[in-house]
PDB file of C-alpha atoms in Angstrom:
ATOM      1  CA  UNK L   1    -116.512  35.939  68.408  1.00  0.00           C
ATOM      2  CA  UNK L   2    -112.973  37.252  68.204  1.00  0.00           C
ATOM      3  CA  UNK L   3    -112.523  40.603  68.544  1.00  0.00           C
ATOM      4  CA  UNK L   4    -110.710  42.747  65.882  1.00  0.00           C
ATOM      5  CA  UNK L   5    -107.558  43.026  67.854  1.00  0.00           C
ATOM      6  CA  UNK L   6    -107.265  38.929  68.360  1.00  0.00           C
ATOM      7  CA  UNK L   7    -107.685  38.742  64.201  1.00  0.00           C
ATOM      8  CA  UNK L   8    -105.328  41.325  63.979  1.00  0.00           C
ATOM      9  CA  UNK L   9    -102.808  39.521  65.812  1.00  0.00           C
ATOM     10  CA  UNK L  10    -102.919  36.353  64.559  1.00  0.00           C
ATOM     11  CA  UNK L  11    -102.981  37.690  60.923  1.00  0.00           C
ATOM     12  CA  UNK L  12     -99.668  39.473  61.779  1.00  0.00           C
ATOM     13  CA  UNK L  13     -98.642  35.745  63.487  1.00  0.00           C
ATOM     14  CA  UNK L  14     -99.567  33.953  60.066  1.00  0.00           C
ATOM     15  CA  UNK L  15     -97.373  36.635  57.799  1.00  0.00           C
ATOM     16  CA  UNK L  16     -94.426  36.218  60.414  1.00  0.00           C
ATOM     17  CA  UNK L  17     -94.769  32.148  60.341  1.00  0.00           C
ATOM     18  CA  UNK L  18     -95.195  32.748  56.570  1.00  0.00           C
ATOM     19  CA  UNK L  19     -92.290  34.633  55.623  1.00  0.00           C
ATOM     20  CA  UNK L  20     -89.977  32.518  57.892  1.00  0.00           C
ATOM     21  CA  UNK L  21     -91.065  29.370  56.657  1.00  0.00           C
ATOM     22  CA  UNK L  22     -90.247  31.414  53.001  1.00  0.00           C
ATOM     23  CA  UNK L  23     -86.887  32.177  54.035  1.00  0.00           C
ATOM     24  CA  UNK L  24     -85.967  28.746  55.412  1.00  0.00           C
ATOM     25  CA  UNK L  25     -86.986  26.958  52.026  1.00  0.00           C
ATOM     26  CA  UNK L  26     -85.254  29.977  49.846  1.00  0.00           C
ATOM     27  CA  UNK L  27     -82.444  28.779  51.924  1.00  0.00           C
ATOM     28  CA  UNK L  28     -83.079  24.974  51.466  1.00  0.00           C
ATOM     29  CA  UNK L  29     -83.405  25.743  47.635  1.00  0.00           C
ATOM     30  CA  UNK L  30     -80.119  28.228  47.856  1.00  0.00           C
ATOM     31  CA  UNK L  31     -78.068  25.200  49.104  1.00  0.00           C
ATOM     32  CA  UNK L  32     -79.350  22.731  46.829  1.00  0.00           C
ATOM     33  CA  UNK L  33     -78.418  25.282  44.053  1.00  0.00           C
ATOM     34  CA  UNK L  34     -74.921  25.505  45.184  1.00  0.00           C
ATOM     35  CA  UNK L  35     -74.739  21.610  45.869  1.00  0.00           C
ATOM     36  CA  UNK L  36     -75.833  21.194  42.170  1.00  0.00           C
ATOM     37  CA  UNK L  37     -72.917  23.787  41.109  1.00  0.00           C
ATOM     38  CA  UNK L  38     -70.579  21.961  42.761  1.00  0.00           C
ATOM     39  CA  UNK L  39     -71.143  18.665  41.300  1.00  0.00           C
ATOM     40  CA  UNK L  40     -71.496  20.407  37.877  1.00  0.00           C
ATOM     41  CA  UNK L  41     -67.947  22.033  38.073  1.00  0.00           C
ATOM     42  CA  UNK L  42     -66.471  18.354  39.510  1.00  0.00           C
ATOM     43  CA  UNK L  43     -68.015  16.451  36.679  1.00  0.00           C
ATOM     44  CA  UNK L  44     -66.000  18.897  34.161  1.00  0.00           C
ATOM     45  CA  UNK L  45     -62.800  18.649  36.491  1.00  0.00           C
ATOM     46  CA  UNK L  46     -62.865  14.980  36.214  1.00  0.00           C
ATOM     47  CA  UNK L  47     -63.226  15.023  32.285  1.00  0.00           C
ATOM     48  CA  UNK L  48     -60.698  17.003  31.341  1.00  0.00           C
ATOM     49  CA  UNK L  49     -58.653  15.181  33.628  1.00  0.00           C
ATOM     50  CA  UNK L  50     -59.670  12.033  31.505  1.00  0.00           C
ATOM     51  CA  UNK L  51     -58.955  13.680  28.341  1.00  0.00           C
ATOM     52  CA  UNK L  52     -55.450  14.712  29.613  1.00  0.00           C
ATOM     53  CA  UNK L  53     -54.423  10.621  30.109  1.00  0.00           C
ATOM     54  CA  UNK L  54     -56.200   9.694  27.206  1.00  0.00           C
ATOM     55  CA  UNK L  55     -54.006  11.966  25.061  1.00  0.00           C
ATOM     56  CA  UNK L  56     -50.726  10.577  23.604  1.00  0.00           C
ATOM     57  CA  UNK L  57     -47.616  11.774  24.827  1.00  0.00           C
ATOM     58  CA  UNK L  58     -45.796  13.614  22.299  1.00  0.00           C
ATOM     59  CA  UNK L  59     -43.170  15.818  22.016  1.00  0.00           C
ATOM     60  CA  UNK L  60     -44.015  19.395  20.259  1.00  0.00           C
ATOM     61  CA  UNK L  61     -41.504  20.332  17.417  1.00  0.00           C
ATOM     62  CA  UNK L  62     -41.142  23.903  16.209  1.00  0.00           C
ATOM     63  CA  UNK L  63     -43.069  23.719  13.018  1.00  0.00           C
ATOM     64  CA  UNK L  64     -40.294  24.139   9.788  1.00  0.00           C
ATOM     65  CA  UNK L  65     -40.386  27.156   7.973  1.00  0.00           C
ATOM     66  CA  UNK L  66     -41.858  26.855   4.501  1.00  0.00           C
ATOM     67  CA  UNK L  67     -38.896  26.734   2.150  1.00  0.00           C
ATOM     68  CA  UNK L  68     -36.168  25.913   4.374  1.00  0.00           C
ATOM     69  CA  UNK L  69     -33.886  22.431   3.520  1.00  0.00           C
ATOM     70  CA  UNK L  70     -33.907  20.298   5.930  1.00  0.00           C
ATOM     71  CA  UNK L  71     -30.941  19.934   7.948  1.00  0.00           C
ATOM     72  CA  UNK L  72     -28.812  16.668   6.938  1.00  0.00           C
ATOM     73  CA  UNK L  73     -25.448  17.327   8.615  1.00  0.00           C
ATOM     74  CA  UNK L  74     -24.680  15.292  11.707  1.00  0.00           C
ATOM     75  CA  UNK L  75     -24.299  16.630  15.359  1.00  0.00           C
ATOM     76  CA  UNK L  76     -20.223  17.706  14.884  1.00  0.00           C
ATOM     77  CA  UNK L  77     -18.795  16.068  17.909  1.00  0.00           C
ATOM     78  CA  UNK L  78     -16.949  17.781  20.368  1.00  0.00           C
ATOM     79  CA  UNK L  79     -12.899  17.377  19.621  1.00  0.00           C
ATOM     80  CA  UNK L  80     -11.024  16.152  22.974  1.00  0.00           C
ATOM     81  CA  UNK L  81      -8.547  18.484  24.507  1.00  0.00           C
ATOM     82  CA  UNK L  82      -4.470  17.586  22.961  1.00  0.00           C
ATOM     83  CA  UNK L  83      -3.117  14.733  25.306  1.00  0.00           C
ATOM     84  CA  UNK L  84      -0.841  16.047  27.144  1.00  0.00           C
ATOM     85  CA  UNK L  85       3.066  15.828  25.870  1.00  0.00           C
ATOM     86  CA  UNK L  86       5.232  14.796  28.810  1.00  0.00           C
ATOM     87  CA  UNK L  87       8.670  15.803  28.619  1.00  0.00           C
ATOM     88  CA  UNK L  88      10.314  12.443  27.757  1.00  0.00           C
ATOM     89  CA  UNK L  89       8.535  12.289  24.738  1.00  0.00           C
ATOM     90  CA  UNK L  90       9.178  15.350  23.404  1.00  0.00           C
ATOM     91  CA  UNK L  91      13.080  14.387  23.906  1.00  0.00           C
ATOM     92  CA  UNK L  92      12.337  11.445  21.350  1.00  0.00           C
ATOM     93  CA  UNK L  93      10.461  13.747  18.983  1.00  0.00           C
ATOM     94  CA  UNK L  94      13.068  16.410  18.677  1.00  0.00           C
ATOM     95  CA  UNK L  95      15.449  13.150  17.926  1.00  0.00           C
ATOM     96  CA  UNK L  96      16.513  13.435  14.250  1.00  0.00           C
ATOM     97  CA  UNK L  97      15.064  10.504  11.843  1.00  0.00           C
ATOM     98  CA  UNK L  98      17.024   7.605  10.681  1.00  0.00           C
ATOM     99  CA  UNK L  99      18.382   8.387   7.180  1.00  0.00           C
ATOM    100  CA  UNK L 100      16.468   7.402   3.995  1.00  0.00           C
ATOM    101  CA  UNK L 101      17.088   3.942   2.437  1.00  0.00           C
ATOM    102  CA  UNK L 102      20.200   5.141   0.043  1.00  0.00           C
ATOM    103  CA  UNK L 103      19.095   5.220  -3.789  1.00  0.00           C
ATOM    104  CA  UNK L 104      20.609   1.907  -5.519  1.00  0.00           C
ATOM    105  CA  UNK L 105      23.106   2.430  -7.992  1.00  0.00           C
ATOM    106  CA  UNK L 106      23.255   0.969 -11.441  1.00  0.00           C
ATOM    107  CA  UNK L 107      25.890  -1.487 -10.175  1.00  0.00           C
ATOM    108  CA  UNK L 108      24.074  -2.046  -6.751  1.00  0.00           C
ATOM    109  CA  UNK L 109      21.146  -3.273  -9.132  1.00  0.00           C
ATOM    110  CA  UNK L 110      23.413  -5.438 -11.506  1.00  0.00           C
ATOM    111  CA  UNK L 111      24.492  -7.179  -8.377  1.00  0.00           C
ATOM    112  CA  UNK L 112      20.956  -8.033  -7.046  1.00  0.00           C
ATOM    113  CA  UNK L 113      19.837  -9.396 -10.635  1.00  0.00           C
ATOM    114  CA  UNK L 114      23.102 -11.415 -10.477  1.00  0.00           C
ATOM    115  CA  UNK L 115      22.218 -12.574  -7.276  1.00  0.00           C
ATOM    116  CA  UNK L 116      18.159 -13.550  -8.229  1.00  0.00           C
ATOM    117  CA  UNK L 117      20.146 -15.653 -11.716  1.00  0.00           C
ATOM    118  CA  UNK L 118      22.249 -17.578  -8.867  1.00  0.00           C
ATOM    119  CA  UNK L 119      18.684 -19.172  -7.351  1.00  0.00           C
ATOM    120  CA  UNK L 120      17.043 -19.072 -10.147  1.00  0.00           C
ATOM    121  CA  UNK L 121      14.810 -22.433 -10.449  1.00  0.00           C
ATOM    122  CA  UNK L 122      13.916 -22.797 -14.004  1.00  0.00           C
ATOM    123  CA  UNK L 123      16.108 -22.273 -17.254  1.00  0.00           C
ATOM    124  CA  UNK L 124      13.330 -19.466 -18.497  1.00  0.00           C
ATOM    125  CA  UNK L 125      13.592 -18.031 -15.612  1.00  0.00           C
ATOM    126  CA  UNK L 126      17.192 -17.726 -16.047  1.00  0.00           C
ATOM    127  CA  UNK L 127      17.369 -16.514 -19.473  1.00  0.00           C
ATOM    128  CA  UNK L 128      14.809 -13.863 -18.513  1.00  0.00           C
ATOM    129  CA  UNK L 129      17.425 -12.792 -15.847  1.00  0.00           C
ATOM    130  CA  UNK L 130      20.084 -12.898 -18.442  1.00  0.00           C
ATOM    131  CA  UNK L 131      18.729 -10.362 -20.466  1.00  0.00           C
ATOM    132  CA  UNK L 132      17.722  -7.931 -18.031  1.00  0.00           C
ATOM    133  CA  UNK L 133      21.105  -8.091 -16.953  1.00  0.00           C
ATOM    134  CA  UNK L 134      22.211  -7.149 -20.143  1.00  0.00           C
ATOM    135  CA  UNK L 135      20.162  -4.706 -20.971  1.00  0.00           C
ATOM    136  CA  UNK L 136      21.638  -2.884 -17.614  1.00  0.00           C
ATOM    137  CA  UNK L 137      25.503  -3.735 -18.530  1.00  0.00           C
ATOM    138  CA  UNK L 138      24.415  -1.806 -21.808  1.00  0.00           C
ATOM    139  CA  UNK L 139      22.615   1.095 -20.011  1.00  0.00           C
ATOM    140  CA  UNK L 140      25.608   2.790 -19.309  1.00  0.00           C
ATOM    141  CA  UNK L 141      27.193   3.178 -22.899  1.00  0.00           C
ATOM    142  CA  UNK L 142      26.815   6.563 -23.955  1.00  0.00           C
ATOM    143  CA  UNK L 143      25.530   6.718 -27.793  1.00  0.00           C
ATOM    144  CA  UNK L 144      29.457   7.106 -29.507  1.00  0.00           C
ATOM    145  CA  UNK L 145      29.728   4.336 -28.140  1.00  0.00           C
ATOM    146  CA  UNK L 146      27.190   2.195 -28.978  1.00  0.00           C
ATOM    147  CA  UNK L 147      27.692   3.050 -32.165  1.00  0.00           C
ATOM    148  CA  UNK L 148      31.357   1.573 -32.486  1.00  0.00           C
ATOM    149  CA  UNK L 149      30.206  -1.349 -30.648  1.00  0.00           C
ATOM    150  CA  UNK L 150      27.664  -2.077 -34.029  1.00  0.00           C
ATOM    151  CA  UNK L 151      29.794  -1.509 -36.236  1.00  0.00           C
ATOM    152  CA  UNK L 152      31.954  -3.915 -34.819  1.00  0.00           C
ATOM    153  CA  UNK L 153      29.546  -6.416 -35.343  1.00  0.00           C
ATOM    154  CA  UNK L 154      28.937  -5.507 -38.664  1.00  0.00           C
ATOM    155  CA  UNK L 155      32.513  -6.177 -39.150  1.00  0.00           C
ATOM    156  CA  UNK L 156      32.799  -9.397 -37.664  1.00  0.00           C
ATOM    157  CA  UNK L 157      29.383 -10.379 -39.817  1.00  0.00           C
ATOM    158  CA  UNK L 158      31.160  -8.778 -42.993  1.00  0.00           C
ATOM    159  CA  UNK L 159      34.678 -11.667 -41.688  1.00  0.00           C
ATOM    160  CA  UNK L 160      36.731  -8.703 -40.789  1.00  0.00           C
ATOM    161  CA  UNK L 161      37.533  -9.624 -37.419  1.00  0.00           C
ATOM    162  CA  UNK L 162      39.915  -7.217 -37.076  1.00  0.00           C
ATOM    163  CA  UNK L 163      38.485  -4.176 -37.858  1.00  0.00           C
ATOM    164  CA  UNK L 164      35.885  -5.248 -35.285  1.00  0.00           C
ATOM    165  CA  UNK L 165      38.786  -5.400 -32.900  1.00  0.00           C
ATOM    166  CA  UNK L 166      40.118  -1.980 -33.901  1.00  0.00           C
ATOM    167  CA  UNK L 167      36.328   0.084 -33.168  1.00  0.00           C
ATOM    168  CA  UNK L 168      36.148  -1.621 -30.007  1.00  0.00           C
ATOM    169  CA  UNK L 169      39.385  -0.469 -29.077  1.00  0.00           C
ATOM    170  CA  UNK L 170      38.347   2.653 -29.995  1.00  0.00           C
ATOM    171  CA  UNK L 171      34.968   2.130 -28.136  1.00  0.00           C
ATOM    172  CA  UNK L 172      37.053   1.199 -24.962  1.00  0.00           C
ATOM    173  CA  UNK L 173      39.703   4.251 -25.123  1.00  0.00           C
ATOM    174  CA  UNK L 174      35.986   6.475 -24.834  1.00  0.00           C
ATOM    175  CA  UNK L 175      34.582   4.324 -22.201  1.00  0.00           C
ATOM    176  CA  UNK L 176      37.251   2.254 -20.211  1.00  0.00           C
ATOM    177  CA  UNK L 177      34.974   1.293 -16.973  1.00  0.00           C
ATOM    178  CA  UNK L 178      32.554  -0.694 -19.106  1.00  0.00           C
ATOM    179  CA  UNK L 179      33.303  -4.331 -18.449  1.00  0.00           C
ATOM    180  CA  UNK L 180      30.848  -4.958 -21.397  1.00  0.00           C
ATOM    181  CA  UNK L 181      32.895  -3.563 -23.903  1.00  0.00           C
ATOM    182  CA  UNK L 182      36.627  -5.359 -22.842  1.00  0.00           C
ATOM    183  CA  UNK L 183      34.154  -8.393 -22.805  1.00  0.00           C
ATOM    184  CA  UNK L 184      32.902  -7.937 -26.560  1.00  0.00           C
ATOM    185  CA  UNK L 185      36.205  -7.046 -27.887  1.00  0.00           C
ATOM    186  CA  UNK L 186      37.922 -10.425 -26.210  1.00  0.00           C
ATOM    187  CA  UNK L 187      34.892 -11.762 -28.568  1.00  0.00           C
ATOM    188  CA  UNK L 188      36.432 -10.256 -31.352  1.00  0.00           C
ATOM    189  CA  UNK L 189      39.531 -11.499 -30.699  1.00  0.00           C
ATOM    190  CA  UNK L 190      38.758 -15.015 -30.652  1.00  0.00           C
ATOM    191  CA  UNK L 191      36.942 -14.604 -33.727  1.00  0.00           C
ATOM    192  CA  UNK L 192      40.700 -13.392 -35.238  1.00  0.00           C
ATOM    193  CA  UNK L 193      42.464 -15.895 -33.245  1.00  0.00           C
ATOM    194  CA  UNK L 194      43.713 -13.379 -30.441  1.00  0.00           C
ATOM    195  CA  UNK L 195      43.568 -16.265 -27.470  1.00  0.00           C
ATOM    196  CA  UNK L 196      45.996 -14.312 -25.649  1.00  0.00           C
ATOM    197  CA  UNK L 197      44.143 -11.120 -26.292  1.00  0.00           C
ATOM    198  CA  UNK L 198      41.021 -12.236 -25.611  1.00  0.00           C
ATOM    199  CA  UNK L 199      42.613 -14.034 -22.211  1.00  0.00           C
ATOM    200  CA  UNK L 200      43.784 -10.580 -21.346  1.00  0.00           C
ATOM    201  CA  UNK L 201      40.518  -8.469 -21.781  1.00  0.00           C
ATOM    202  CA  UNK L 202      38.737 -11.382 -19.975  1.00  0.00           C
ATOM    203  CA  UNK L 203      40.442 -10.364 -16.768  1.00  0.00           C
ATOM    204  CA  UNK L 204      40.242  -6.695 -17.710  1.00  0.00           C
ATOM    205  CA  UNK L 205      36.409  -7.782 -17.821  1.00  0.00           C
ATOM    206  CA  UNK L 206      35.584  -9.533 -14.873  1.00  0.00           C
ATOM    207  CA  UNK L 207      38.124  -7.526 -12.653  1.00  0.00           C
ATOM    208  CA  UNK L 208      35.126  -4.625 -13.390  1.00  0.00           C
ATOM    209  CA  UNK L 209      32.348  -6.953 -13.380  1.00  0.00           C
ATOM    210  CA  UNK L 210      33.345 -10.529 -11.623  1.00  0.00           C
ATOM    211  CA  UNK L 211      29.391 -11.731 -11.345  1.00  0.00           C
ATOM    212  CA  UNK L 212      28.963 -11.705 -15.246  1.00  0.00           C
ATOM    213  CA  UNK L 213      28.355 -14.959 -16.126  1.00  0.00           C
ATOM    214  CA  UNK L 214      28.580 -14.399 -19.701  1.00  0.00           C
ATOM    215  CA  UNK L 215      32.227 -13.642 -19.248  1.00  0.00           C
ATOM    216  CA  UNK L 216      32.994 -16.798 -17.341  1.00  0.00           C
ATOM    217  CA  UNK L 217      31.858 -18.523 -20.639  1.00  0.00           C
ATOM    218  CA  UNK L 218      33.657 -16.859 -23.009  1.00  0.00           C
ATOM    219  CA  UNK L 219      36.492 -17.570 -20.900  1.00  0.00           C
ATOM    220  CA  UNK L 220      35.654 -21.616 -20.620  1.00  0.00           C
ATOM    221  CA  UNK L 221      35.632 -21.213 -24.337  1.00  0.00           C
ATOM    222  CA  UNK L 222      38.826 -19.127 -24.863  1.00  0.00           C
ATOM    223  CA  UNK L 223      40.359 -22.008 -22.701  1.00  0.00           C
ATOM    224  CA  UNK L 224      39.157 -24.821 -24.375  1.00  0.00           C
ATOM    225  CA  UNK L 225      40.862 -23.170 -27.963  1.00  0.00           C
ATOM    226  CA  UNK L 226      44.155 -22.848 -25.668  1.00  0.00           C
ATOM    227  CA  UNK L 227      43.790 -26.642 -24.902  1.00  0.00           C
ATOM    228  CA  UNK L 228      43.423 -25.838 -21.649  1.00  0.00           C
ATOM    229  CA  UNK L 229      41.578 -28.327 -20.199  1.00  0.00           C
ATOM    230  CA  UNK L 230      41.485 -27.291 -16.209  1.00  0.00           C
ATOM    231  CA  UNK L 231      41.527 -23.402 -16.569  1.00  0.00           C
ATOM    232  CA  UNK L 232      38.006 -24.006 -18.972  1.00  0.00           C
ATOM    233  CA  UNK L 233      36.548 -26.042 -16.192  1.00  0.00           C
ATOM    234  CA  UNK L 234      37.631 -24.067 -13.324  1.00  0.00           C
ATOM    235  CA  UNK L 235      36.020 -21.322 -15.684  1.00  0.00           C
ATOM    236  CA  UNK L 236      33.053 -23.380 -16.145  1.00  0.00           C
ATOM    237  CA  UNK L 237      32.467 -23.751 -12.780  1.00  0.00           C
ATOM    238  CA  UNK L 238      32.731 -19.729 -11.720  1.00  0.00           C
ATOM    239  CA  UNK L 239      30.254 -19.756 -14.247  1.00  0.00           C
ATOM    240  CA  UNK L 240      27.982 -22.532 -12.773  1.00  0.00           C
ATOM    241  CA  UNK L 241      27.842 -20.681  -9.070  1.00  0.00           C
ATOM    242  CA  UNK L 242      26.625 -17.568 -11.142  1.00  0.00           C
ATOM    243  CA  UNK L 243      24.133 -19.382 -13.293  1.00  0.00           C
ATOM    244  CA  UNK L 244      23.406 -22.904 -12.393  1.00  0.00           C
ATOM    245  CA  UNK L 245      20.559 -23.715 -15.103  1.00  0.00           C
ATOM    246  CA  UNK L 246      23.312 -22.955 -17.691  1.00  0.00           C
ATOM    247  CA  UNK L 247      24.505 -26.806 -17.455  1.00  0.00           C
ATOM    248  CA  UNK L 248      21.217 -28.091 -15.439  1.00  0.00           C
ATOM    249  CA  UNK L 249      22.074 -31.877 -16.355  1.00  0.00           C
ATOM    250  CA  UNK L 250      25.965 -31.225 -16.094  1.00  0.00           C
ATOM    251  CA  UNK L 251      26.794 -32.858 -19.490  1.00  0.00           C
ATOM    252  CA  UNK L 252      29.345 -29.961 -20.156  1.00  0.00           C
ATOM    253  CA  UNK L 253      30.996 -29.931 -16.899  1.00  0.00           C
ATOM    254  CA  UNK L 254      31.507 -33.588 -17.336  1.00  0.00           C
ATOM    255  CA  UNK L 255      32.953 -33.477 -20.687  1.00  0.00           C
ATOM    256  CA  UNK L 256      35.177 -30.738 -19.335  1.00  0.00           C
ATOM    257  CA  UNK L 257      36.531 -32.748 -16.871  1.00  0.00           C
ATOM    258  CA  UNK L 258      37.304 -35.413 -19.282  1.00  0.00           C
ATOM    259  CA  UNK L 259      39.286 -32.774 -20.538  1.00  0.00           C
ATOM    260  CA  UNK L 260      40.926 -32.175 -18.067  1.00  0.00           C
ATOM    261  CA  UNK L 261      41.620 -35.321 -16.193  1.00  0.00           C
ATOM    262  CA  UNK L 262      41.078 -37.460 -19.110  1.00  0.00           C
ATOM    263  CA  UNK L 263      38.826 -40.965 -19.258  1.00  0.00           C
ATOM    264  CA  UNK L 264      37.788 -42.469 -15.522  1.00  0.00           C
ATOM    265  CA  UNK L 265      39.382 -45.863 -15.818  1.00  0.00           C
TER     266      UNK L 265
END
């Protein structure tokens, strides 16, 4: 039979075996607790890592202010630096410019329609040029004396030749440079039988004006009434290098020079 001191023993053996077989499995549980922890706080880790590459990439834009337009205006590029100016060049700029083309004058622009009638290809087209040439030549009389120059015609309408020769004498003594008007009044002179007149003012005519064609004309014409055979053609051909669709199929120019060579045998 054990005594009471053996039992007492061994009962204090059995509570220290006890409580250290306690502590080792509070301290097998403690580490499977913190094991467990560990895996928990991984497995979260490892999802929000998933949910970070799942997301989309985008890029975050300040959200617009209620209200406010939207912008529309383009970036404004940046405006280069001035090239530099090297010193040659500024030596040409400070150069002064060639002059202005000079301003045609009214005869400057007679003499280029004059010239245009000398090519011209077609009879219209000539006759068109004819007039506007005219219609310049006449520009330049003031209004006394386009009035004389009317009544002149009236006259020579009314057969009073020469009171038409008298108002555009009168017409001339106002405007002498007009070649137009020494060419109408030689008109009126052949219409009163004033060759020689009408000869003179011819000249007096084309000395002022020598591309009018018109006055070449009158002149083959005033020659023809003199029986002047080679004066109208040499006339009549000044008047051909001025305005060559005037005679196109040359049956003047060859009766002319009948007239003033006579038959070809």
């Amino acid at each position: 039979m054990p005594s009471p001191a053996s039992s007492g023993w061994r009962l204090t053996h059995d509570m220290r075996a006890t409580r250290f077989s306690a502590r080792r499995r509070n301290g097998f549980l403690h580490l499977r607790s913190r094991f467990l922890i560990l895996l928990m706080a991984g497995s979260c880790l490892l999802a929000s890592a998933g949910q970070i590459v799942a997301a989309p990439t985008s890029t975050a834009h300040p959200p617009a202010s209620a209200g406010s337009a939207p912008s529309s205006a383009p970036a404004k590029a940046a405006t280069p630096p001035p090239a530099a100016t090297s010193p040659q060049q500024s030596s040409h700029d400070n150069k002064p410019s060639a002059p202005s083309a000079k301003k045609l004058t009214h005869q400057d622009r007679i003499g280029l329609l004059a010239d245009q009638l000398a090519h011209a290809k077609t009879p219209e087209e000539a006759h068109t040029l004819e007039d506007m040439l005219e219609t310049l030549r006449s520009a330049g009389l003031s209004p006394t004396t386009q009035l004389l120059l009317r009544r002149a015609q009236k006259d020579v309408s009314a057969e009073k030749p020469d009171n038409a020769v008298d108002d555009m004498g009168d017409a001339i003594a106002l405007q002498p440079d007009q070649a137009i008007l020494w060419r109408s009044r030689a008109q009126m002179r052949l219409v009163a039988g004033d060759l020689a007149g009408a000869v003179q003012d011819l000249g007096a005519a084309l000395q002022r004006d020598p591309k009018d064609a018109q006055s070449w004309n009158l002149l083959t014409t005033v020659e023809e009434h003199r029986n002047d055979g080679q004066a109208a053609l040499k006339a009549w051909q000044k008047m051909l290098d001025l305005n060559p669709m005037a005679d196109k199929n040359h049956k003047r120019m060859d009766a002319l020079r009948i007239k003033a060579f006579g038959q070809p045998t």
